[in-house]
Amino acid sequence: MLAHAIIDHSRAASMSRLAVALATAKRWSSSFDLAASNINARGLSQKIRALLRETAQPVAVVTSFMPPSVAAPPSPFSDSAAQPPSESIPSTSMSTSTFHGATLSSFTSVSMAPHHLVAFSLRVPSRMATTLSDLSSAPAAPSSSSPPVHMVINLLAAPQAHVAVLFSRPDLHPRPFEDPGIQWSLSRDGLPILHDSLGALSCRVVGVPWPLNDLSALGDKVIHRTEGKSGSVDAGGAESELFIAQVMRVEGVPRVENVGYDDSIRTLPLIYHRRGYTTTADKLLLNQKADS
């Protein structure tokens, strides 16, 4: 009986050690899989960036209010508009809020019917992202019969590369609205419109921003097991939020006279291509037009 007890105890101890070893191996395997997943995600990010650098992206500056509670000294960014977006803070005589802007290189139109919708992403943490989130969640004024306008999206023209740089580097240009090269006026909602832009859209944020680092928060049901319960993967970059906005009005943009450049390029867009600003040609050097 004593021999049987010793054997059973030995077996139990062996099984316990085996269970510990298996649990340890599982943890190591899970950590390895997660590390491999993050490496793969970074590799995919690099490939996507390399491809998108070969395409052209429109450049816009979003302007809005910044409540005093959001205001803070600007943080430097290592890359200018290649790292969209960043915000800049002007000095202003307004006592309850201040104007600020952010250069966007992720702006796009997503719908024309039944609603006029556009979209863009903002890096977080970001004062602009916080501002727009706060404005979108604020209750509408009881006396207002129309939805509030939260921002103006200024679509930049070819000569406005300087404008894009000013609003993308708050560390170098903390007060872009005071720059002698910037002329602006207020919309009927009291928001800045940048003169000489291709156009300006007064918009309101629709709903809450979408966290782009967490697919499960977007309602995704297919999450790879190595991504963890949150569905997020470290791709080696900054986190961003996606904003959907409804266009409420197309603004008239004042023109600046005697600016010293050819008027013909005023109607061409400023685009971001291969980490630099450029524009389009007025004619396609192809056998046929794009719309033929």
Tab-separated table of C-alpha atoms in Angstrom:
chain	number	residue	atom	x	y	z
A	1	MET	CA	0.000	0.000	0.000
A	2	LEU	CA	2.831	2.348	0.896
A	3	ALA	CA	4.498	1.619	-2.457
A	4	HIS	CA	1.259	2.392	-4.307
A	5	ALA	CA	0.901	5.679	-2.412
A	6	ILE	CA	4.463	6.677	-3.279
A	7	ILE	CA	3.841	5.843	-6.951
A	8	ASP	CA	0.556	7.855	-7.004
A	9	HIS	CA	2.262	10.820	-5.350
A	10	SER	CA	5.097	10.646	-7.885
A	11	ARG	CA	2.624	10.537	-10.762
A	12	ALA	CA	0.700	13.510	-9.352
A	13	ALA	CA	3.909	15.490	-9.008
A	14	SER	CA	4.898	14.630	-12.569
A	15	MET	CA	1.471	15.651	-13.876
A	16	SER	CA	1.706	18.919	-11.964
A	17	ARG	CA	5.142	19.675	-13.407
A	18	LEU	CA	3.845	18.779	-16.861
A	19	ALA	CA	0.871	21.103	-16.467
A	20	VAL	CA	3.162	23.950	-15.390
A	21	ALA	CA	5.470	23.263	-18.327
A	22	LEU	CA	2.552	23.242	-20.766
A	23	ALA	CA	1.157	26.484	-19.349
A	24	THR	CA	4.573	28.116	-19.599
A	25	ALA	CA	5.009	26.899	-23.166
A	26	LYS	CA	1.548	28.224	-24.043
A	27	ARG	CA	2.395	31.629	-22.628
A	28	TRP	CA	5.673	31.704	-24.520
A	29	SER	CA	3.881	30.608	-27.692
A	30	SER	CA	1.221	33.281	-27.239
A	31	SER	CA	3.890	35.945	-26.668
A	32	PHE	CA	5.792	34.744	-29.727
A	33	ASP	CA	2.620	34.775	-31.839
A	34	LEU	CA	1.761	38.285	-30.652
A	35	ALA	CA	5.282	39.504	-31.410
A	36	ALA	CA	5.136	37.884	-34.846
A	37	SER	CA	1.725	39.477	-35.454
A	38	ASN	CA	3.071	42.913	-34.536
A	39	ILE	CA	6.084	42.410	-36.808
A	40	ASN	CA	3.782	41.379	-39.658
A	41	ALA	CA	1.549	44.397	-38.994
A	42	ARG	CA	4.544	46.744	-39.132
A	43	GLY	CA	5.715	45.117	-42.345
A	44	LEU	CA	2.252	45.528	-43.875
A	45	SER	CA	2.167	49.171	-42.756
A	46	GLN	CA	5.484	49.819	-44.489
A	47	LYS	CA	4.229	48.248	-47.716
A	48	ILE	CA	1.003	50.250	-47.633
A	49	ARG	CA	2.884	53.487	-46.993
A	50	ALA	CA	5.269	52.745	-49.857
A	51	LEU	CA	2.338	52.177	-52.201
A	52	LEU	CA	0.370	55.219	-51.079
A	53	ARG	CA	3.427	57.435	-51.526
A	54	GLU	CA	3.132	56.674	-55.220
A	55	THR	CA	-0.444	57.956	-55.241
A	56	ALA	CA	-1.586	61.545	-54.810
A	57	GLN	CA	-3.604	62.691	-51.801
A	58	PRO	CA	-5.502	65.998	-51.584
A	59	VAL	CA	-4.333	68.398	-48.887
A	60	ALA	CA	-6.766	70.295	-46.668
A	61	VAL	CA	-6.666	72.383	-43.506
A	62	VAL	CA	-9.456	71.976	-40.979
A	63	THR	CA	-10.170	75.061	-38.872
A	64	SER	CA	-12.272	75.209	-35.737
A	65	PHE	CA	-12.579	76.625	-32.241
A	66	MET	CA	-10.535	75.358	-29.357
A	67	PRO	CA	-12.139	75.789	-25.928
A	68	PRO	CA	-9.705	77.054	-23.258
A	69	SER	CA	-9.951	73.715	-21.456
A	70	VAL	CA	-8.331	72.006	-24.451
A	71	ALA	CA	-5.575	74.546	-25.040
A	72	ALA	CA	-2.041	73.404	-24.326
A	73	PRO	CA	1.438	74.140	-25.649
A	74	PRO	CA	1.964	72.514	-29.048
A	75	SER	CA	4.011	69.331	-29.303
A	76	PRO	CA	6.703	68.944	-31.963
A	77	PHE	CA	6.407	66.315	-34.695
A	78	SER	CA	9.361	64.816	-36.449
A	79	ASP	CA	7.716	64.826	-39.875
A	80	SER	CA	5.533	67.595	-41.225
A	81	ALA	CA	2.463	66.798	-43.321
A	82	ALA	CA	3.733	63.260	-43.806
A	83	GLN	CA	2.390	62.693	-40.287
A	84	PRO	CA	-1.198	63.987	-40.509
A	85	PRO	CA	-2.357	65.869	-38.702
A	86	SER	CA	-1.075	68.351	-36.178
A	87	GLU	CA	-2.619	71.561	-34.937
A	88	SER	CA	-1.616	75.156	-34.509
A	89	ILE	CA	-2.882	77.782	-32.100
A	90	PRO	CA	-3.263	81.443	-32.979
A	91	SER	CA	-3.505	84.302	-30.530
A	92	THR	CA	-6.918	85.930	-30.664
A	93	SER	CA	-8.940	88.474	-28.789
A	94	MET	CA	-11.809	86.037	-28.300
A	95	SER	CA	-12.282	85.333	-24.602
A	96	THR	CA	-14.176	82.034	-24.681
A	97	SER	CA	-12.401	80.154	-27.459
A	98	THR	CA	-9.539	80.442	-29.897
A	99	PHE	CA	-9.085	79.441	-33.513
A	100	HIS	CA	-6.765	76.656	-34.513
A	101	GLY	CA	-6.163	74.485	-37.535
A	102	ALA	CA	-4.705	71.166	-38.604
A	103	THR	CA	-3.289	70.018	-41.916
A	104	LEU	CA	-5.006	66.902	-43.249
A	105	SER	CA	-3.616	64.516	-45.824
A	106	SER	CA	-6.295	61.880	-45.237
A	107	PHE	CA	-9.337	63.876	-46.366
A	108	THR	CA	-11.813	62.190	-48.709
A	109	SER	CA	-15.425	62.333	-49.819
A	110	VAL	CA	-17.364	59.206	-48.867
A	111	SER	CA	-20.961	59.928	-49.907
A	112	MET	CA	-23.034	62.341	-51.979
A	113	ALA	CA	-26.457	60.770	-51.358
A	114	PRO	CA	-28.574	60.605	-49.344
A	115	HIS	CA	-26.175	62.638	-47.174
A	116	HIS	CA	-23.104	64.650	-48.147
A	117	LEU	CA	-20.393	63.021	-46.066
A	118	VAL	CA	-16.629	63.423	-45.887
A	119	ALA	CA	-14.035	61.708	-43.714
A	120	PHE	CA	-10.578	62.282	-42.303
A	121	SER	CA	-8.388	60.886	-39.553
A	122	LEU	CA	-6.678	62.697	-36.699
A	123	ARG	CA	-3.794	61.517	-34.604
A	124	VAL	CA	-4.571	61.035	-30.913
A	125	PRO	CA	-3.902	62.440	-28.458
A	126	SER	CA	-4.589	65.642	-30.345
A	127	ARG	CA	-6.130	68.933	-29.345
A	128	MET	CA	-8.058	69.067	-32.619
A	129	ALA	CA	-9.437	65.564	-32.056
A	130	THR	CA	-10.436	66.468	-28.508
A	131	THR	CA	-12.038	69.706	-29.665
A	132	LEU	CA	-14.130	68.085	-32.385
A	133	SER	CA	-15.182	65.272	-30.061
A	134	ASP	CA	-16.274	67.806	-27.454
A	135	LEU	CA	-18.127	69.940	-29.993
A	136	SER	CA	-19.954	66.960	-31.482
A	137	SER	CA	-21.106	65.734	-28.074
A	138	ALA	CA	-22.236	69.159	-26.844
A	139	PRO	CA	-26.030	69.645	-26.757
A	140	ALA	CA	-27.453	71.872	-29.463
A	141	ALA	CA	-28.681	75.319	-28.485
A	142	PRO	CA	-32.427	75.221	-27.722
A	143	SER	CA	-33.096	78.206	-29.974
A	144	SER	CA	-31.230	76.705	-32.949
A	145	SER	CA	-33.355	75.275	-35.760
A	146	SER	CA	-30.426	73.862	-37.747
A	147	PRO	CA	-27.580	71.522	-36.799
A	148	PRO	CA	-24.429	73.262	-35.534
A	149	VAL	CA	-21.339	73.686	-37.694
A	150	HIS	CA	-18.187	72.445	-35.968
A	151	MET	CA	-15.454	73.203	-38.497
A	152	VAL	CA	-14.441	74.423	-41.928
A	153	ILE	CA	-12.433	72.152	-44.211
A	154	ASN	CA	-10.318	74.311	-46.519
A	155	LEU	CA	-9.227	72.467	-49.672
A	156	LEU	CA	-5.855	73.944	-50.563
A	157	ALA	CA	-4.850	75.160	-53.998
A	158	ALA	CA	-1.515	74.540	-55.699
A	159	PRO	CA	0.223	77.735	-54.466
A	160	GLN	CA	-0.618	76.985	-50.812
A	161	ALA	CA	2.132	74.570	-49.831
A	162	HIS	CA	3.317	77.186	-47.336
A	163	VAL	CA	-0.129	77.126	-45.724
A	164	ALA	CA	-0.011	73.341	-45.373
A	165	VAL	CA	3.379	73.531	-43.665
A	166	LEU	CA	2.290	76.297	-41.290
A	167	PHE	CA	-0.661	74.285	-40.004
A	168	SER	CA	1.270	71.019	-39.777
A	169	ARG	CA	4.200	72.164	-37.635
A	170	PRO	CA	3.019	73.809	-34.396
A	171	ASP	CA	6.515	73.456	-32.985
A	172	LEU	CA	7.869	75.770	-35.695
A	173	HIS	CA	4.762	77.868	-36.394
A	174	PRO	CA	2.705	78.181	-33.195
A	175	ARG	CA	0.591	81.107	-34.539
A	176	PRO	CA	-0.096	80.491	-38.238
A	177	PHE	CA	-3.113	82.797	-38.364
A	178	GLU	CA	-0.729	85.672	-37.659
A	179	ASP	CA	1.639	84.747	-40.487
A	180	PRO	CA	1.794	87.510	-43.143
A	181	GLY	CA	1.265	84.878	-45.840
A	182	ILE	CA	-2.091	83.806	-44.386
A	183	GLN	CA	-5.241	85.774	-45.118
A	184	TRP	CA	-8.523	84.596	-43.684
A	185	SER	CA	-11.998	85.715	-42.745
A	186	LEU	CA	-14.894	84.273	-40.775
A	187	SER	CA	-17.818	82.253	-42.045
A	188	ARG	CA	-21.346	83.006	-40.878
A	189	ASP	CA	-20.673	80.511	-38.075
A	190	GLY	CA	-17.606	82.459	-36.984
A	191	LEU	CA	-15.047	79.921	-38.232
A	192	PRO	CA	-11.936	80.759	-40.269
A	193	ILE	CA	-11.972	80.439	-44.055
A	194	LEU	CA	-8.513	80.493	-45.630
A	195	HIS	CA	-8.402	82.846	-48.613
A	196	ASP	CA	-7.310	81.572	-52.036
A	197	SER	CA	-8.228	77.975	-51.219
A	198	LEU	CA	-9.869	75.894	-53.926
A	199	GLY	CA	-12.964	75.774	-51.755
A	200	ALA	CA	-14.201	75.541	-48.193
A	201	LEU	CA	-16.761	73.193	-46.644
A	202	SER	CA	-18.614	74.019	-43.442
A	203	CYS	CA	-19.199	70.700	-41.714
A	204	ARG	CA	-20.483	69.108	-38.550
A	205	VAL	CA	-19.082	65.954	-36.972
A	206	VAL	CA	-21.453	62.999	-37.199
A	207	GLY	CA	-21.448	60.846	-34.079
A	208	VAL	CA	-18.339	59.884	-32.181
A	209	PRO	CA	-14.923	59.327	-33.774
A	210	TRP	CA	-13.899	55.769	-34.556
A	211	PRO	CA	-10.727	54.449	-32.847
A	212	LEU	CA	-8.691	52.989	-35.693
A	213	ASN	CA	-6.366	50.995	-33.453
A	214	ASP	CA	-9.165	48.755	-32.128
A	215	LEU	CA	-11.236	46.786	-34.624
A	216	SER	CA	-13.485	45.318	-31.949
A	217	ALA	CA	-14.600	48.836	-30.997
A	218	LEU	CA	-15.790	49.199	-34.590
A	219	GLY	CA	-17.960	46.107	-34.250
A	220	ASP	CA	-15.584	43.697	-35.973
A	221	LYS	CA	-16.486	40.092	-35.152
A	222	VAL	CA	-13.485	38.442	-36.790
A	223	ILE	CA	-10.472	39.169	-34.606
A	224	HIS	CA	-7.299	37.133	-34.882
A	225	ARG	CA	-6.584	35.313	-31.650
A	226	THR	CA	-3.109	36.858	-31.349
A	227	GLU	CA	-4.555	40.353	-31.324
A	228	GLY	CA	-5.959	39.919	-27.832
A	229	LYS	CA	-9.369	40.729	-26.464
A	230	SER	CA	-9.223	44.369	-27.528
A	231	GLY	CA	-8.557	43.510	-31.178
A	232	SER	CA	-5.689	45.979	-31.328
A	233	VAL	CA	-2.287	45.392	-32.900
A	234	ASP	CA	0.859	47.434	-32.402
A	235	ALA	CA	1.819	48.451	-35.923
A	236	GLY	CA	4.606	50.706	-34.729
A	237	GLY	CA	2.795	53.969	-35.450
A	238	ALA	CA	0.712	56.602	-33.750
A	239	GLU	CA	-2.914	55.910	-32.976
A	240	SER	CA	-5.606	57.701	-34.942
A	241	GLU	CA	-9.336	58.314	-34.900
A	242	LEU	CA	-11.625	58.477	-37.918
A	243	PHE	CA	-14.070	61.386	-38.117
A	244	ILE	CA	-17.158	61.361	-40.322
A	245	ALA	CA	-18.554	64.812	-41.100
A	246	GLN	CA	-21.642	66.063	-42.869
A	247	VAL	CA	-21.177	68.956	-45.268
A	248	MET	CA	-23.645	71.676	-44.337
A	249	ARG	CA	-22.587	74.402	-46.756
A	250	VAL	CA	-20.048	75.213	-49.476
A	251	GLU	CA	-18.489	78.558	-48.628
A	252	GLY	CA	-17.448	81.306	-50.976
A	253	VAL	CA	-13.667	81.763	-50.751
A	254	PRO	CA	-12.238	85.284	-51.125
A	255	ARG	CA	-9.379	85.703	-53.578
A	256	VAL	CA	-6.093	87.396	-52.762
A	257	GLU	CA	-4.924	89.869	-55.392
A	258	ASN	CA	-1.349	90.623	-56.470
A	259	VAL	CA	0.103	87.483	-54.961
A	260	GLY	CA	2.948	87.151	-57.443
A	261	TYR	CA	2.109	83.831	-59.063
A	262	ASP	CA	0.296	82.746	-62.208
A	263	ASP	CA	-3.480	82.892	-61.811
A	264	SER	CA	-3.805	79.685	-63.837
A	265	ILE	CA	-2.503	77.565	-60.971
A	266	ARG	CA	-5.106	78.878	-58.525
A	267	THR	CA	-7.585	76.359	-59.866
A	268	LEU	CA	-5.212	73.416	-59.472
A	269	PRO	CA	-5.242	71.374	-56.258
A	270	LEU	CA	-2.409	71.026	-53.795
A	271	ILE	CA	-1.618	67.337	-53.471
A	272	TYR	CA	0.760	65.288	-51.347
A	273	HIS	CA	2.922	62.871	-53.318
A	274	ARG	CA	6.153	61.091	-52.431
A	275	ARG	CA	6.484	63.014	-49.164
A	276	GLY	CA	6.239	66.380	-50.851
A	277	TYR	CA	3.732	68.913	-52.125
A	278	THR	CA	2.977	69.199	-55.815
A	279	THR	CA	0.007	69.654	-58.127
A	280	THR	CA	-1.584	68.165	-61.225
A	281	ALA	CA	-0.945	68.917	-64.874
A	282	ASP	CA	-3.642	70.741	-66.799
A	283	LYS	CA	-3.497	68.091	-69.502
A	284	LEU	CA	-2.959	64.352	-69.267
A	285	LEU	CA	0.117	63.108	-71.090
A	286	LEU	CA	-1.779	60.023	-72.137
A	287	ASN	CA	-3.590	58.856	-75.227
A	288	GLN	CA	-6.972	59.752	-73.829
A	289	LYS	CA	-8.622	61.801	-71.122
A	290	ALA	CA	-9.526	60.113	-67.874
A	291	ASP	CA	-13.245	60.704	-68.490
A	292	SER	CA	-13.289	59.556	-72.103
